[in-house]
Structures are given as C-alpha cells and as structure tokens.
XYZ file of C-alpha atoms in Angstrom:
222
model
C 84.704 -56.361 -173.489
C 85.827 -52.741 -173.506
C 87.847 -53.274 -170.316
C 89.525 -56.319 -171.880
C 90.469 -54.328 -174.972
C 91.865 -51.514 -172.850
C 93.794 -53.976 -170.697
C 95.275 -55.595 -173.805
C 96.633 -52.240 -174.920
C 98.746 -52.034 -171.791
C 100.666 -55.131 -172.859
C 101.355 -53.499 -176.213
C 102.983 -50.422 -174.675
C 106.387 -49.507 -176.067
C 109.576 -50.198 -174.141
C 109.967 -46.454 -173.621
C 106.515 -46.200 -172.069
C 107.217 -49.075 -169.676
C 110.555 -47.532 -168.742
C 108.910 -44.198 -167.919
C 106.264 -45.968 -165.829
C 108.888 -47.942 -163.911
C 110.924 -44.785 -163.344
C 107.848 -43.025 -161.957
C 107.214 -45.996 -159.681
C 110.739 -45.772 -158.266
C 110.385 -42.003 -157.925
C 107.145 -42.391 -155.985
C 108.799 -45.021 -153.788
C 111.643 -42.635 -152.962
C 109.291 -39.722 -152.253
C 107.063 -41.786 -149.957
C 110.135 -43.114 -148.144
C 111.255 -39.522 -147.571
C 107.819 -38.581 -146.233
C 108.078 -41.495 -143.794
C 111.433 -40.201 -142.544
C 109.987 -36.705 -142.144
C 107.144 -38.054 -139.989
C 109.662 -40.034 -137.932
C 111.681 -36.850 -137.455
C 108.638 -34.966 -136.186
C 107.848 -37.786 -133.768
C 111.508 -37.825 -132.612
C 112.112 -41.465 -133.582
C 115.522 -43.099 -133.953
C 117.125 -44.340 -137.170
C 115.395 -47.722 -137.024
C 112.026 -46.054 -136.512
C 112.698 -43.803 -139.504
C 113.536 -46.809 -141.688
C 110.399 -48.648 -140.578
C 108.149 -45.687 -141.391
C 109.949 -45.188 -144.698
C 109.363 -48.821 -145.679
C 105.699 -49.029 -144.708
C 104.940 -45.708 -146.393
C 106.715 -46.619 -149.626
C 105.568 -50.224 -150.096
C 102.642 -50.706 -147.701
C 99.890 -49.694 -150.108
C 101.396 -51.598 -153.019
C 101.741 -54.709 -150.864
C 98.046 -54.599 -149.920
C 97.193 -54.077 -153.609
C 99.243 -57.063 -154.796
C 97.810 -59.321 -152.101
C 94.273 -58.295 -153.069
C 94.975 -58.888 -156.769
C 96.726 -62.195 -156.151
C 99.935 -60.875 -157.679
C 102.688 -63.227 -156.546
C 105.376 -62.590 -155.582
C 104.678 -59.107 -154.209
C 106.398 -56.450 -156.330
C 109.220 -55.603 -153.922
C 109.987 -59.284 -153.349
C 110.239 -59.825 -157.098
C 112.421 -56.750 -157.606
C 114.725 -55.827 -154.735
C 115.542 -52.485 -156.356
C 112.570 -50.996 -154.492
C 114.205 -51.771 -151.150
C 117.484 -50.238 -152.290
C 115.655 -47.073 -153.343
C 113.975 -46.903 -149.935
C 117.261 -47.406 -148.121
C 119.140 -44.788 -150.140
C 116.313 -42.235 -149.945
C 115.898 -42.798 -146.213
C 119.573 -42.504 -145.306
C 119.981 -39.442 -147.547
C 117.010 -37.818 -145.822
C 118.420 -38.584 -142.380
C 121.752 -37.010 -143.339
C 120.020 -33.896 -144.638
C 117.876 -33.637 -141.529
C 121.021 -33.691 -139.403
C 122.180 -30.553 -141.207
C 118.706 -28.990 -141.378
C 116.939 -30.240 -138.219
C 113.805 -28.159 -138.852
C 112.550 -28.775 -142.392
C 109.900 -26.419 -143.797
C 106.385 -27.413 -142.756
C 105.250 -27.539 -146.389
C 107.869 -30.145 -147.307
C 106.056 -33.195 -145.918
C 102.608 -32.531 -147.467
C 104.132 -31.618 -150.850
C 106.369 -34.716 -150.901
C 103.399 -36.812 -149.833
C 101.244 -35.283 -152.599
C 103.768 -36.202 -155.303
C 104.019 -39.795 -154.100
C 100.248 -40.039 -153.763
C 99.607 -38.926 -157.345
C 102.216 -41.261 -158.827
C 101.089 -44.288 -156.819
C 97.434 -43.671 -157.707
C 98.237 -44.127 -161.398
C 100.626 -47.048 -160.828
C 98.116 -48.961 -158.706
C 95.221 -48.447 -161.116
C 97.258 -49.557 -164.114
C 98.541 -52.698 -162.411
C 95.010 -53.673 -161.414
C 93.875 -53.219 -165.002
C 96.722 -55.416 -166.218
C 95.401 -58.161 -163.938
C 91.984 -57.898 -165.576
C 90.200 -55.969 -162.839
C 87.129 -53.898 -163.792
C 87.599 -50.150 -163.967
C 85.959 -49.461 -160.606
C 88.224 -52.027 -158.945
C 91.261 -50.586 -160.728
C 90.504 -47.109 -159.368
C 89.983 -48.579 -155.892
C 93.328 -50.378 -156.089
C 94.919 -47.095 -157.112
C 93.496 -45.376 -154.030
C 94.713 -48.220 -151.806
C 98.186 -48.027 -153.355
C 98.317 -44.273 -152.837
C 96.810 -44.115 -149.343
C 97.489 -47.488 -147.709
C 101.137 -46.923 -146.841
C 100.488 -43.461 -145.450
C 97.705 -44.791 -143.228
C 99.991 -47.478 -141.789
C 102.712 -44.843 -141.274
C 100.383 -42.528 -139.382
C 99.038 -45.334 -137.171
C 102.597 -46.381 -136.245
C 103.401 -42.725 -135.544
C 100.405 -42.590 -133.162
C 98.457 -40.000 -135.103
C 95.143 -39.954 -136.965
C 95.788 -41.000 -140.593
C 95.816 -38.021 -142.905
C 93.333 -39.640 -145.268
C 90.746 -40.005 -142.467
C 90.813 -36.338 -141.543
C 89.211 -33.437 -143.384
C 92.150 -33.250 -145.803
C 91.341 -33.492 -149.536
C 93.509 -36.571 -150.041
C 91.677 -39.703 -151.097
C 89.263 -37.422 -152.940
C 92.148 -36.181 -155.095
C 93.052 -39.807 -155.858
C 89.488 -40.657 -156.862
C 89.177 -37.653 -159.176
C 92.533 -38.508 -160.745
C 91.305 -42.074 -161.225
C 88.119 -40.886 -162.913
C 90.163 -38.733 -165.299
C 92.300 -41.798 -166.061
C 89.192 -43.891 -166.820
C 87.759 -41.150 -169.040
C 91.029 -40.813 -170.948
C 91.160 -44.554 -171.631
C 87.546 -44.728 -172.800
C 88.257 -41.781 -175.090
C 91.059 -43.944 -176.528
C 93.956 -41.780 -175.424
C 97.250 -43.600 -175.120
C 98.035 -45.303 -171.810
C 100.952 -42.930 -171.274
C 98.744 -39.866 -171.745
C 96.046 -41.300 -169.499
C 98.629 -41.967 -166.798
C 100.008 -38.443 -167.094
C 96.500 -36.967 -166.851
C 95.781 -39.021 -163.739
C 98.999 -37.943 -162.003
C 98.623 -34.292 -162.991
C 94.969 -34.100 -161.898
C 95.479 -35.763 -158.522
C 98.619 -33.734 -157.805
C 97.083 -30.357 -158.714
C 93.971 -31.001 -156.617
C 96.070 -32.010 -153.622
C 98.476 -29.067 -153.944
C 95.617 -26.581 -154.307
C 93.983 -28.082 -151.216
C 97.253 -27.682 -149.299
C 97.796 -24.120 -150.494
C 94.292 -22.867 -149.738
C 93.539 -25.183 -146.782
C 90.594 -26.792 -148.552
C 88.878 -29.619 -146.746
C 85.786 -31.784 -146.747
C 83.057 -30.963 -144.215
C 83.109 -32.760 -140.888
C 80.274 -35.021 -139.835
C 77.686 -33.144 -137.804
C 77.791 -33.783 -134.071
C 74.868 -35.421 -132.348
C 72.894 -32.516 -130.924
C 70.718 -34.612 -128.638
C-alpha cells in the first residue's frame, strides 16, 4: 500500500519537476554518449565504432529496463530526441578529440560517474511509476546506470568496469537506498531524486579520487 501511495505521488508531480527530470535524463544520455566516444578513442576505433559505443552506452541500460518492465515502446523509440542528443554529443566529442587527441585520464571516469548517478535515479523512478516494488525499482536503477556501460566495455574488448574492483554498482545501490529512505520519510520526489544523484555521484567520485575499491575474491590456495 505504501509503495502504491508513493507511486501515485509521482503522477502528481508539477510540470516543472517533470521538466527537470527530463532535462537530467537528456543530460545523462549526452554524458554517457561522450564516455562511449572516449572509450572508442582509447581503443582506436573509427567514427562508426565511436557512434556504436556512444549509442549502447547511452541507451543500452534504459532499453533493458524498459523491456523488463514491459514499457512499450522503448523510451528512445517513443521519443527520437534521445537519438539526436546522442548524435550531437558524439560528433561534438569527436571534433574535440581531433583537436585534443589525448584527453585527461580523469575525464572518462568523471563523465561516467555523472551519467551513472543520473541514470540510477531515472531508472528507479520509472520502475516505481510502473508499479514495481521498491527493491525492484532500485534494481532497475542499477541496470539503467550500469547496463549500457557493461555492453560498451564488452564491445571494446575489456572487462566491464562494474565487474572489477571499482566502487561503481555499490555507489548506485547506496544512492538507491537513500532514495528509498527519502520517499518513506515523505520527502518530495524531486528532493529524493536529488539525494539519490548526489549520494551516488559523491561516492563514485571519492572512490575515483582515493582509488577505493572492493576486496577481490580470495584465490584458491589448494
């Protein structure tokens, strides 16, 4: 019952709140597209390869989420603006890389962290709108945030970032838990979303800055 009441509040959000959420979604799409281009640049791919990685990074996780939730049509099919954002962000990144062929090493993880935090909140909220329980909503948020990056890394022939020791999915989960707590404490949806994004982003940036990581599995000593 509580989940239903919380979900109903999302449909009562003001036009301004929905506009901010949509703007954040487009921003996250652009940032993830840029991170895809940066990976393609490191792997010395051509323009088509860069566009492919940009697309799968930006919309891969959201596509998996919508298919799991039964949301039809998938968000980028319903609104082609997402594809335009990817195209513009990708081509702009390629042009900049031509002038600055060696981007700073911190640029990719920071750009990826911003997109991750935004998509975590977007995915969780959409799942809640479709009536998913809180635990499923948080899981959908993690899939939205991490799914595209995992596909990107596999296509780039490297171990997905989320499967290494990096504090990545963990940051998403903590952000999701803060989001759940904020909603149960009856904070507004906008404030809960902001808390989720801020928490996940700060954890990820701190992990990048201080090289924090989860422990590796112990090797078999036999």
